[in-house]
Tab-separated table of C-alpha atoms in Angstrom:
chain	number	residue	atom	x	y	z
A	125	UNK	CA	88.315	108.262	157.099
A	126	UNK	CA	85.221	106.461	156.719
A	127	UNK	CA	84.997	103.261	154.883
A	128	UNK	CA	82.307	104.703	152.736
A	129	UNK	CA	84.548	107.872	151.858
A	130	UNK	CA	87.480	105.238	150.589
A	131	UNK	CA	85.017	103.306	148.153
A	132	UNK	CA	84.105	106.599	146.879
A	133	UNK	CA	87.802	107.901	146.229
A	134	UNK	CA	88.186	104.630	144.728
A	135	UNK	CA	85.180	104.678	142.234
A	136	UNK	CA	86.211	108.371	140.883
A	137	UNK	CA	89.692	106.837	140.520
A	138	UNK	CA	88.849	103.921	138.731
A	139	UNK	CA	86.037	106.231	136.607
A	140	UNK	CA	89.319	109.202	135.892
A	141	UNK	CA	91.275	106.248	134.116
A	142	UNK	CA	88.283	104.832	132.177
A	143	UNK	CA	88.344	108.775	131.204
A	144	UNK	CA	91.522	108.612	130.671
A	145	UNK	CA	92.082	105.726	128.098
A	146	UNK	CA	88.927	106.441	126.349
A	147	UNK	CA	90.869	109.674	125.732
A	148	UNK	CA	93.858	107.895	124.594
A	149	UNK	CA	92.418	105.063	122.435
A	150	UNK	CA	92.306	106.074	118.123
A	151	UNK	CA	89.069	106.672	116.927
A	152	UNK	CA	87.283	103.587	114.942
A	153	UNK	CA	87.590	104.726	111.610
A	154	UNK	CA	87.170	103.116	108.198
A	155	UNK	CA	90.100	102.905	105.983
A	156	UNK	CA	90.676	105.997	103.785
A	157	UNK	CA	90.285	105.447	100.364
A	158	UNK	CA	93.637	104.432	98.466
A	159	UNK	CA	94.409	107.258	95.924
A	160	UNK	CA	95.736	107.271	92.342
A	161	UNK	CA	99.377	107.828	92.281
A	162	UNK	CA	100.674	111.006	91.205
A	163	UNK	CA	101.316	110.219	87.217
A	164	UNK	CA	97.443	110.061	86.997
A	165	UNK	CA	95.341	113.055	85.769
A	166	UNK	CA	91.538	113.414	84.941
A	167	UNK	CA	91.259	113.644	80.934
A	168	UNK	CA	88.962	117.096	81.021
A	169	UNK	CA	92.481	118.999	83.044
A	170	UNK	CA	94.740	117.626	80.551
A	171	UNK	CA	91.817	118.428	77.400
A	172	UNK	CA	88.536	119.804	78.817
A	173	UNK	CA	87.046	119.561	74.413
A	174	UNK	CA	86.922	115.555	74.667
A	175	UNK	CA	83.715	113.924	75.317
A	176	UNK	CA	82.616	111.588	78.159
A	177	UNK	CA	80.306	109.758	78.188
A	178	UNK	CA	81.315	107.235	80.949
A	179	UNK	CA	79.308	104.163	80.519
A	180	UNK	CA	79.729	102.697	83.797
A	181	UNK	CA	78.870	105.378	85.853
A	182	UNK	CA	75.052	104.870	84.796
A	183	UNK	CA	72.565	102.032	84.536
A	184	UNK	CA	73.621	101.647	80.885
A	185	UNK	CA	75.968	98.719	81.113
A	186	UNK	CA	75.796	95.520	79.811
A	187	UNK	CA	74.038	94.717	83.664
A	188	UNK	CA	72.258	97.361	83.867
A	189	UNK	CA	73.340	99.369	87.036
A	190	UNK	CA	76.068	101.439	88.285
A	191	UNK	CA	78.965	99.589	88.144
A	192	UNK	CA	81.073	99.552	91.332
A	193	UNK	CA	83.540	102.224	91.913
A	194	UNK	CA	82.824	104.605	90.008
A	195	UNK	CA	81.632	107.643	92.216
A	196	UNK	CA	81.730	110.346	89.361
A	197	UNK	CA	82.171	110.272	85.322
A	198	UNK	CA	85.579	111.516	84.967
A	199	UNK	CA	88.259	109.960	82.865
A	200	UNK	CA	91.327	109.096	84.627
A	201	UNK	CA	94.560	108.031	82.913
A	202	UNK	CA	98.332	108.098	83.206
A	203	UNK	CA	99.363	111.319	81.974
A	204	UNK	CA	101.187	109.758	78.622
A	205	UNK	CA	97.716	108.621	77.696
A	206	UNK	CA	96.396	111.626	78.529
A	207	UNK	CA	98.642	113.626	76.611
A	208	UNK	CA	98.016	111.157	73.940
A	209	UNK	CA	94.576	111.702	73.189
A	210	UNK	CA	95.248	115.398	73.708
A	211	UNK	CA	97.438	115.322	70.675
A	212	UNK	CA	94.768	112.732	68.797
A	213	UNK	CA	92.302	115.423	69.707
A	214	UNK	CA	93.701	118.418	67.972
A	215	UNK	CA	93.963	117.131	65.276
A	216	UNK	CA	90.567	115.761	64.704
A	217	UNK	CA	89.600	118.834	65.505
A	218	UNK	CA	90.889	120.168	62.586
A	219	UNK	CA	88.911	118.070	60.814
A	220	UNK	CA	85.924	118.326	62.324
A	221	UNK	CA	85.737	115.509	64.817
A	222	UNK	CA	86.207	114.788	68.149
A	223	UNK	CA	86.802	111.976	70.829
A	224	UNK	CA	84.405	110.778	73.286
A	225	UNK	CA	85.865	108.606	75.560
A	226	UNK	CA	83.072	105.625	77.115
A	227	UNK	CA	85.787	103.935	79.765
A	228	UNK	CA	89.001	105.366	81.200
A	229	UNK	CA	91.347	103.836	84.209
A	230	UNK	CA	88.739	100.798	85.482
A	231	UNK	CA	89.423	99.741	89.639
A	232	UNK	CA	89.408	95.994	90.052
A	233	UNK	CA	86.279	96.555	92.975
A	234	UNK	CA	84.600	97.254	89.406
A	235	UNK	CA	86.068	94.042	87.386
A	236	UNK	CA	85.624	92.089	90.365
A	237	UNK	CA	81.651	93.745	89.814
A	238	UNK	CA	81.724	92.380	86.758
A	239	UNK	CA	82.767	88.900	87.680
A	240	UNK	CA	80.076	88.191	90.378
A	241	UNK	CA	77.229	89.291	86.980
A	242	UNK	CA	79.067	86.744	85.160
A	243	UNK	CA	78.510	84.275	87.409
A	244	UNK	CA	74.542	84.661	88.317
A	245	UNK	CA	72.976	82.734	85.546
A	246	UNK	CA	70.173	84.309	86.611
A	247	UNK	CA	70.855	87.784	85.982
A	248	UNK	CA	69.994	88.810	82.318
A	249	UNK	CA	68.338	91.701	82.046
A	250	UNK	CA	70.722	93.298	79.425
A	251	UNK	CA	70.776	90.372	77.331
A	252	UNK	CA	68.358	92.573	74.272
A	253	UNK	CA	71.176	94.723	73.597
A	254	UNK	CA	74.723	93.457	75.014
A	255	UNK	CA	74.840	90.050	73.910
A	256	UNK	CA	71.754	88.722	72.287
A	257	UNK	CA	73.268	85.854	70.276
A	258	UNK	CA	75.854	84.648	73.443
A	259	UNK	CA	75.059	82.685	76.276
A	260	UNK	CA	75.923	83.696	79.887
A	261	UNK	CA	77.502	80.731	80.223
A	262	UNK	CA	80.271	81.419	78.080
A	263	UNK	CA	81.174	84.673	78.826
A	264	UNK	CA	84.626	83.756	81.045
A	265	UNK	CA	85.078	81.198	78.361
A	266	UNK	CA	84.755	83.634	75.240
A	267	UNK	CA	87.276	86.395	76.514
A	268	UNK	CA	84.150	89.290	77.230
A	269	UNK	CA	84.940	88.999	81.295
A	270	UNK	CA	87.783	88.316	83.308
A	271	UNK	CA	89.454	88.501	86.446
A	272	UNK	CA	91.750	91.345	85.766
A	273	UNK	CA	91.582	94.096	83.200
A	274	UNK	CA	94.252	96.364	81.710
A	275	UNK	CA	92.225	99.270	82.184
A	276	UNK	CA	93.276	99.000	85.915
A	277	UNK	CA	96.344	99.578	85.360
A	278	UNK	CA	95.809	102.881	84.016
A	279	UNK	CA	96.914	103.200	80.105
A	280	UNK	CA	93.333	101.618	78.240
A	281	UNK	CA	90.570	103.433	77.394
A	282	UNK	CA	87.336	102.731	75.713
A	283	UNK	CA	86.147	105.267	73.023
A	284	UNK	CA	84.806	106.378	69.829
A	285	UNK	CA	84.607	109.312	67.388
A	286	UNK	CA	82.029	112.325	67.010
A	287	UNK	CA	80.998	114.180	64.168
A	288	UNK	CA	81.224	117.873	65.009
A	289	UNK	CA	78.903	119.802	66.582
A	290	UNK	CA	78.154	116.827	68.180
A	291	UNK	CA	74.387	116.089	68.242
A	292	UNK	CA	72.037	115.677	71.823
A	293	UNK	CA	72.099	111.993	73.129
A	294	UNK	CA	69.425	110.955	75.214
A	295	UNK	CA	69.859	109.191	78.398
A	296	UNK	CA	69.188	105.370	78.761
A	297	UNK	CA	65.649	104.463	80.532
A	298	UNK	CA	66.049	101.868	82.925
A	299	UNK	CA	63.740	98.790	81.738
A	300	UNK	CA	63.289	100.492	78.356
A	301	UNK	CA	62.712	98.101	75.727
A	302	UNK	CA	66.032	96.946	74.560
A	303	UNK	CA	68.084	96.514	70.558
A	304	UNK	CA	70.421	94.810	69.603
A	305	UNK	CA	74.045	96.238	69.901
A	306	UNK	CA	74.470	94.933	66.257
A	307	UNK	CA	71.670	96.619	65.061
A	308	UNK	CA	71.582	98.570	61.956
A	309	UNK	CA	72.360	102.742	63.531
A	310	UNK	CA	69.230	103.821	63.184
A	311	UNK	CA	67.763	101.013	65.422
A	312	UNK	CA	69.767	100.259	68.047
A	313	UNK	CA	70.324	102.737	71.029
A	314	UNK	CA	70.848	106.016	69.312
A	315	UNK	CA	74.849	107.214	70.102
A	316	UNK	CA	76.129	110.663	68.472
A	317	UNK	CA	79.001	108.566	67.381
A	318	UNK	CA	79.788	107.575	63.761
A	319	UNK	CA	78.364	104.095	63.004
A	320	UNK	CA	80.985	101.736	63.644
A	321	UNK	CA	78.801	98.918	62.786
A	322	UNK	CA	78.291	98.185	66.528
A	323	UNK	CA	77.580	100.060	69.800
A	324	UNK	CA	79.756	99.906	72.618
A	325	UNK	CA	80.356	97.000	75.000
A	326	UNK	CA	78.338	94.397	72.345
A	327	UNK	CA	79.501	91.358	72.980
A	328	UNK	CA	79.637	89.769	69.586
A	329	UNK	CA	81.967	88.715	66.852
A	330	UNK	CA	81.298	91.901	64.694
A	331	UNK	CA	82.603	94.593	66.986
A	332	UNK	CA	86.334	92.685	66.323
A	333	UNK	CA	87.853	95.733	64.344
A	334	UNK	CA	88.885	93.975	61.265
A	335	UNK	CA	85.663	91.372	61.051
A	336	UNK	CA	85.345	91.232	57.263
A	337	UNK	CA	81.105	91.488	57.367
A	338	UNK	CA	81.343	95.141	58.682
A	339	UNK	CA	82.144	97.254	54.978
A	340	UNK	CA	81.792	100.584	53.887
A	341	UNK	CA	81.220	103.754	55.626
A	342	UNK	CA	81.310	101.708	59.249
A	343	UNK	CA	84.644	99.912	58.344
A	344	UNK	CA	86.100	103.196	57.051
A	345	UNK	CA	84.965	105.145	60.728
A	346	UNK	CA	87.240	101.829	62.698
A	347	UNK	CA	89.803	101.955	60.236
A	348	UNK	CA	89.184	106.245	60.653
A	349	UNK	CA	89.522	105.693	64.380
A	350	UNK	CA	92.453	103.091	64.671
A	351	UNK	CA	95.057	104.767	62.430
A	352	UNK	CA	93.766	108.413	64.135
A	353	UNK	CA	95.238	106.179	67.774
A	354	UNK	CA	98.046	103.994	66.460
A	355	UNK	CA	99.864	106.877	65.477
A	356	UNK	CA	100.106	108.784	68.362
A	357	UNK	CA	101.105	104.854	70.189
A	358	UNK	CA	97.931	103.083	70.681
A	359	UNK	CA	97.347	99.831	70.789
A	360	UNK	CA	93.927	98.407	69.191
A	361	UNK	CA	92.741	95.280	70.854
A	362	UNK	CA	91.639	92.863	67.824
A	363	UNK	CA	88.368	92.154	69.377
A	364	UNK	CA	87.080	95.793	70.328
A	365	UNK	CA	86.617	98.465	68.030
A	366	UNK	CA	86.158	101.087	70.714
A	367	UNK	CA	89.693	99.730	72.867
A	368	UNK	CA	93.365	101.334	72.994
A	369	UNK	CA	96.257	100.585	74.820
A	370	UNK	CA	99.156	103.476	75.206
A	371	UNK	CA	102.174	101.994	75.252
A	372	UNK	CA	104.548	101.356	77.103
A	373	UNK	CA	102.366	101.198	80.353
A	374	UNK	CA	103.132	103.358	83.092
A	375	UNK	CA	102.018	100.705	85.061
A	376	UNK	CA	102.715	97.436	83.059
A	377	UNK	CA	102.611	95.093	86.117
A	378	UNK	CA	100.228	97.312	88.563
A	379	UNK	CA	96.054	96.773	88.768
A	380	UNK	CA	94.761	99.580	91.234
A	381	UNK	CA	91.848	99.704	93.137
A	382	UNK	CA	91.336	103.648	93.697
A	383	UNK	CA	87.802	104.800	92.967
A	384	UNK	CA	86.633	107.070	90.155
A	385	UNK	CA	86.520	110.353	91.269
A	386	UNK	CA	87.787	113.552	91.010
A	387	UNK	CA	88.947	113.585	94.914
A	388	UNK	CA	91.154	110.197	93.601
A	389	UNK	CA	93.620	112.447	91.544
A	390	UNK	CA	95.788	115.795	92.387
A	391	UNK	CA	95.097	115.383	96.143
A	392	UNK	CA	91.792	116.787	96.564
Protein backbone atom coordinates (compact mmCIF):
# COMPACT_ATOMS: atom_id res chain seq x y z
CA UNK A 1 0.00 0.00 0.00
CA UNK A 2 1.42 3.36 -0.97
CA UNK A 3 1.89 6.17 1.54
CA UNK A 4 -0.85 8.18 -0.15
CA UNK A 5 -3.29 5.29 0.11
CA UNK A 6 -2.49 4.75 3.79
CA UNK A 7 -3.06 8.48 4.47
CA UNK A 8 -6.38 8.41 2.62
CA UNK A 9 -7.58 5.44 4.67
CA UNK A 10 -6.53 7.14 7.93
CA UNK A 11 -8.37 10.34 7.02
CA UNK A 12 -11.48 8.34 6.10
CA UNK A 13 -11.37 6.56 9.48
CA UNK A 14 -11.11 9.87 11.33
CA UNK A 15 -14.03 11.31 9.38
CA UNK A 16 -16.14 8.21 10.09
CA UNK A 17 -15.33 8.49 13.80
CA UNK A 18 -16.36 12.13 13.90
CA UNK A 19 -19.65 11.31 12.17
CA UNK A 20 -20.39 8.52 14.63
CA UNK A 21 -19.62 10.75 17.60
CA UNK A 22 -21.88 13.50 16.30
CA UNK A 23 -24.69 11.00 15.80
CA UNK A 24 -24.42 9.84 19.41
CA UNK A 25 -24.12 13.33 20.90
CA UNK A 26 -27.44 14.77 22.23
CA UNK A 27 -28.89 17.65 20.25
CA UNK A 28 -28.58 20.92 22.12
CA UNK A 29 -32.11 22.06 22.99
CA UNK A 30 -33.67 24.61 25.27
CA UNK A 31 -34.81 23.23 28.60
CA UNK A 32 -38.50 22.26 28.47
CA UNK A 33 -40.96 24.55 30.19
CA UNK A 34 -42.09 23.34 33.61
CA UNK A 35 -45.61 21.95 33.81
CA UNK A 36 -48.21 22.34 36.52
CA UNK A 37 -48.76 19.53 39.01
CA UNK A 38 -51.85 17.43 38.43
CA UNK A 39 -53.72 19.34 41.12
CA UNK A 40 -53.97 22.38 38.81
CA UNK A 41 -56.82 22.90 36.36
CA UNK A 42 -58.00 25.42 33.80
CA UNK A 43 -60.96 27.16 35.46
CA UNK A 44 -63.04 26.99 32.29
CA UNK A 45 -62.89 23.17 32.49
CA UNK A 46 -64.57 23.39 35.89
CA UNK A 47 -66.95 26.27 35.15
CA UNK A 48 -67.05 27.80 31.65
CA UNK A 49 -69.65 30.38 32.73
CA UNK A 50 -67.21 32.40 34.87
CA UNK A 51 -66.08 35.48 32.96
CA UNK A 52 -62.33 35.84 32.46
CA UNK A 53 -60.49 39.08 31.85
CA UNK A 54 -56.89 38.11 32.47
CA UNK A 55 -55.37 41.56 32.72
CA UNK A 56 -51.74 40.49 32.91
CA UNK A 57 -51.99 38.87 29.48
CA UNK A 58 -52.66 42.38 28.11
CA UNK A 59 -50.97 45.77 28.22
CA UNK A 60 -53.61 47.14 30.60
CA UNK A 61 -51.47 46.63 33.69
CA UNK A 62 -49.79 48.95 36.17
CA UNK A 63 -46.62 48.43 34.10
CA UNK A 64 -48.27 49.18 30.76
CA UNK A 65 -47.01 45.94 29.18
CA UNK A 66 -47.97 42.28 29.08
CA UNK A 67 -46.46 40.48 32.06
CA UNK A 68 -43.77 37.82 31.72
CA UNK A 69 -45.13 34.29 31.86
CA UNK A 70 -48.65 35.04 30.67
CA UNK A 71 -48.72 33.14 27.37
CA UNK A 72 -52.50 32.90 27.10
CA UNK A 73 -55.45 34.59 28.87
CA UNK A 74 -56.43 31.53 30.91
CA UNK A 75 -57.19 31.13 34.62
CA UNK A 76 -55.21 28.29 36.20
CA UNK A 77 -55.98 27.30 39.79
CA UNK A 78 -55.70 24.38 42.15
CA UNK A 79 -58.71 22.12 41.79
CA UNK A 80 -60.24 22.84 45.25
CA UNK A 81 -60.11 26.60 44.61
CA UNK A 82 -61.68 26.19 41.16
CA UNK A 83 -64.45 23.98 42.54
CA UNK A 84 -65.21 26.52 45.27
CA UNK A 85 -65.52 29.24 42.61
CA UNK A 86 -67.86 26.96 40.69
CA UNK A 87 -70.09 26.67 43.76
CA UNK A 88 -70.03 30.44 44.22
CA UNK A 89 -70.90 30.95 40.56
CA UNK A 90 -73.92 28.63 40.76
CA UNK A 91 -75.26 30.68 43.67
CA UNK A 92 -74.58 33.98 41.91
CA UNK A 93 -76.18 32.97 38.63
CA UNK A 94 -79.45 32.34 40.45
CA UNK A 95 -79.28 35.95 41.66
CA UNK A 96 -78.44 37.44 38.28
CA UNK A 97 -74.68 37.86 38.73
CA UNK A 98 -71.44 36.30 37.55
CA UNK A 99 -67.90 36.17 38.85
CA UNK A 100 -65.21 37.76 36.69
CA UNK A 101 -61.57 36.83 37.27
CA UNK A 102 -58.71 39.24 36.64
CA UNK A 103 -55.83 37.03 37.76
CA UNK A 104 -55.42 33.50 39.09
CA UNK A 105 -52.19 31.51 39.32
CA UNK A 106 -49.22 33.83 38.75
CA UNK A 107 -45.78 32.43 37.86
CA UNK A 108 -42.73 33.54 39.81
CA UNK A 109 -41.26 35.00 36.62
CA UNK A 110 -44.20 37.44 36.55
CA UNK A 111 -43.50 38.49 40.13
CA UNK A 112 -39.84 38.99 39.18
CA UNK A 113 -41.04 41.22 36.34
CA UNK A 114 -43.00 43.32 38.84
CA UNK A 115 -39.90 43.68 41.01
CA UNK A 116 -37.69 44.80 38.12
CA UNK A 117 -40.31 47.34 37.07
CA UNK A 118 -40.71 48.69 40.60
CA UNK A 119 -36.97 49.31 40.87
CA UNK A 120 -36.98 51.34 37.64
CA UNK A 121 -38.16 54.67 39.03
CA UNK A 122 -38.05 56.30 35.60
CA UNK A 123 -40.82 54.08 34.22
CA UNK A 124 -44.04 55.69 35.40
CA UNK A 125 -46.11 55.39 32.23
CA UNK A 126 -49.21 54.09 34.06
CA UNK A 127 -48.97 56.17 37.21
CA UNK A 128 -51.97 58.30 36.22
CA UNK A 129 -54.30 55.31 36.49
CA UNK A 130 -52.88 52.79 38.92
CA UNK A 131 -50.89 54.75 41.54
CA UNK A 132 -51.65 58.47 41.17
CA UNK A 133 -51.00 59.34 44.82
CA UNK A 134 -48.23 56.86 45.63
CA UNK A 135 -44.56 57.64 45.09
CA UNK A 136 -43.12 54.75 43.08
CA UNK A 137 -40.09 54.61 45.37
CA UNK A 138 -42.46 53.47 48.16
CA UNK A 139 -44.13 50.55 46.37
CA UNK A 140 -42.09 47.96 48.29
CA UNK A 141 -42.30 49.75 51.63
CA UNK A 142 -46.05 50.25 51.33
CA UNK A 143 -46.61 46.61 50.40
CA UNK A 144 -47.90 47.05 46.84
CA UNK A 145 -45.00 45.04 45.35
CA UNK A 146 -43.24 42.07 46.97
CA UNK A 147 -40.70 39.47 45.86
CA UNK A 148 -43.15 36.61 46.48
CA UNK A 149 -46.88 36.34 45.83
CA UNK A 150 -49.51 33.98 47.19
CA UNK A 151 -50.83 33.80 43.62
CA UNK A 152 -47.81 31.66 42.73
CA UNK A 153 -49.09 28.92 45.06
CA UNK A 154 -52.19 28.47 42.91
CA UNK A 155 -55.09 29.00 45.33
CA UNK A 156 -55.36 32.80 45.16
CA UNK A 157 -57.56 34.69 42.73
CA UNK A 158 -58.33 38.34 41.92
CA UNK A 159 -61.94 38.81 40.92
CA UNK A 160 -65.09 40.91 40.93
CA UNK A 161 -68.83 40.65 40.24
CA UNK A 162 -70.72 41.41 37.04
CA UNK A 163 -74.46 41.92 36.72
CA UNK A 164 -76.00 39.77 33.98
CA UNK A 165 -76.39 40.07 31.11
CA UNK A 166 -72.77 41.23 31.01
CA UNK A 167 -72.24 44.46 29.13
CA UNK A 168 -69.34 44.50 26.64
CA UNK A 169 -66.15 46.27 27.65
CA UNK A 170 -63.83 48.05 25.29
CA UNK A 171 -60.14 47.10 25.10
CA UNK A 172 -57.45 49.32 26.56
CA UNK A 173 -55.57 51.33 23.93
CA UNK A 174 -51.89 51.81 24.80
CA UNK A 175 -51.10 55.50 25.11
CA UNK A 176 -54.67 56.58 25.80
CA UNK A 177 -55.39 59.24 28.41
CA UNK A 178 -55.47 57.77 31.90
CA UNK A 179 -57.98 58.44 34.66
CA UNK A 180 -57.26 57.67 38.34
CA UNK A 181 -58.39 54.21 39.41
CA UNK A 182 -60.34 55.76 42.28
CA UNK A 183 -62.20 58.29 40.12
CA UNK A 184 -66.02 58.04 39.97
CA UNK A 185 -67.22 55.03 38.04
CA UNK A 186 -68.14 57.04 34.94
CA UNK A 187 -64.68 58.62 34.76
CA UNK A 188 -62.24 55.77 35.41
CA UNK A 189 -61.44 53.06 32.85
CA UNK A 190 -64.73 51.36 31.94
CA UNK A 191 -65.38 47.95 33.41
CA UNK A 192 -68.55 45.89 33.25
CA UNK A 193 -68.26 44.93 36.92
CA UNK A 194 -70.30 46.24 39.82
CA UNK A 195 -69.00 49.54 41.17
CA UNK A 196 -66.50 48.62 43.89
CA UNK A 197 -65.25 52.15 44.46
CA UNK A 198 -61.93 51.63 42.66
CA UNK A 199 -60.71 49.77 39.63
CA UNK A 200 -58.69 46.58 39.80
CA UNK A 201 -55.06 46.84 40.94
CA UNK A 202 -55.58 50.32 42.34
CA UNK A 203 -52.54 51.16 44.48
CA UNK A 204 -54.37 53.25 47.04
CA UNK A 205 -55.79 52.80 50.54
CA UNK A 206 -59.27 53.19 49.05
CA UNK A 207 -58.75 49.63 47.79
CA UNK A 208 -58.80 48.35 51.37
CA UNK A 209 -61.92 46.21 51.56
CA UNK A 210 -63.37 47.95 54.61
CA UNK A 211 -62.03 51.47 54.08
CA UNK A 212 -64.60 53.68 55.86
CA UNK A 213 -64.59 56.24 53.03
CA UNK A 214 -66.19 53.65 50.73
CA UNK A 215 -69.90 53.78 51.48
CA UNK A 216 -73.34 53.10 50.08
CA UNK A 217 -73.67 50.89 47.02
CA UNK A 218 -69.90 50.54 46.59
CA UNK A 219 -69.50 49.20 50.14
CA UNK A 220 -72.50 46.91 49.72
CA UNK A 221 -71.02 45.48 46.51
CA UNK A 222 -67.72 44.73 48.23
CA UNK A 223 -69.47 43.04 51.13
CA UNK A 224 -71.62 41.00 48.73
CA UNK A 225 -68.49 39.72 46.99
CA UNK A 226 -66.71 39.08 50.27
CA UNK A 227 -69.58 37.20 51.91
CA UNK A 228 -70.22 35.08 48.83
CA UNK A 229 -66.63 33.86 48.83
CA UNK A 230 -65.87 33.68 52.55
CA UNK A 231 -68.91 31.45 53.00
CA UNK A 232 -67.12 28.93 50.77
CA UNK A 233 -63.69 28.97 52.38
CA UNK A 234 -61.97 31.97 50.78
CA UNK A 235 -60.10 34.54 52.87
CA UNK A 236 -59.98 38.14 51.70
CA UNK A 237 -56.79 40.22 51.81
CA UNK A 238 -57.84 43.30 53.77
CA UNK A 239 -55.77 45.65 51.58
CA UNK A 240 -57.36 44.54 48.28
CA UNK A 241 -61.11 44.09 47.86
CA UNK A 242 -60.51 41.83 44.81
CA UNK A 243 -57.98 39.41 46.38
CA UNK A 244 -59.10 36.04 47.85
CA UNK A 245 -57.26 32.87 48.86
CA UNK A 246 -58.92 29.49 49.23
CA UNK A 247 -58.00 27.74 52.46
CA UNK A 248 -56.55 25.30 53.22
CA UNK A 249 -54.14 25.85 50.35
CA UNK A 250 -53.13 22.80 48.34
CA UNK A 251 -49.55 24.11 48.12
CA UNK A 252 -49.05 26.42 51.12
CA UNK A 253 -45.26 26.60 50.80
CA UNK A 254 -44.54 26.22 47.07
CA UNK A 255 -44.10 29.06 44.58
CA UNK A 256 -44.46 27.72 41.04
CA UNK A 257 -43.03 29.12 37.81
CA UNK A 258 -44.74 27.25 34.98
CA UNK A 259 -46.21 29.65 32.36
CA UNK A 260 -49.87 30.64 32.21
CA UNK A 261 -50.93 28.59 29.20
CA UNK A 262 -53.41 25.82 28.44
CA UNK A 263 -50.60 23.37 27.76
CA UNK A 264 -49.28 23.82 31.31
CA UNK A 265 -52.15 21.72 32.69
CA UNK A 266 -53.78 18.44 31.79
CA UNK A 267 -50.79 17.00 29.92
CA UNK A 268 -51.37 19.19 26.86
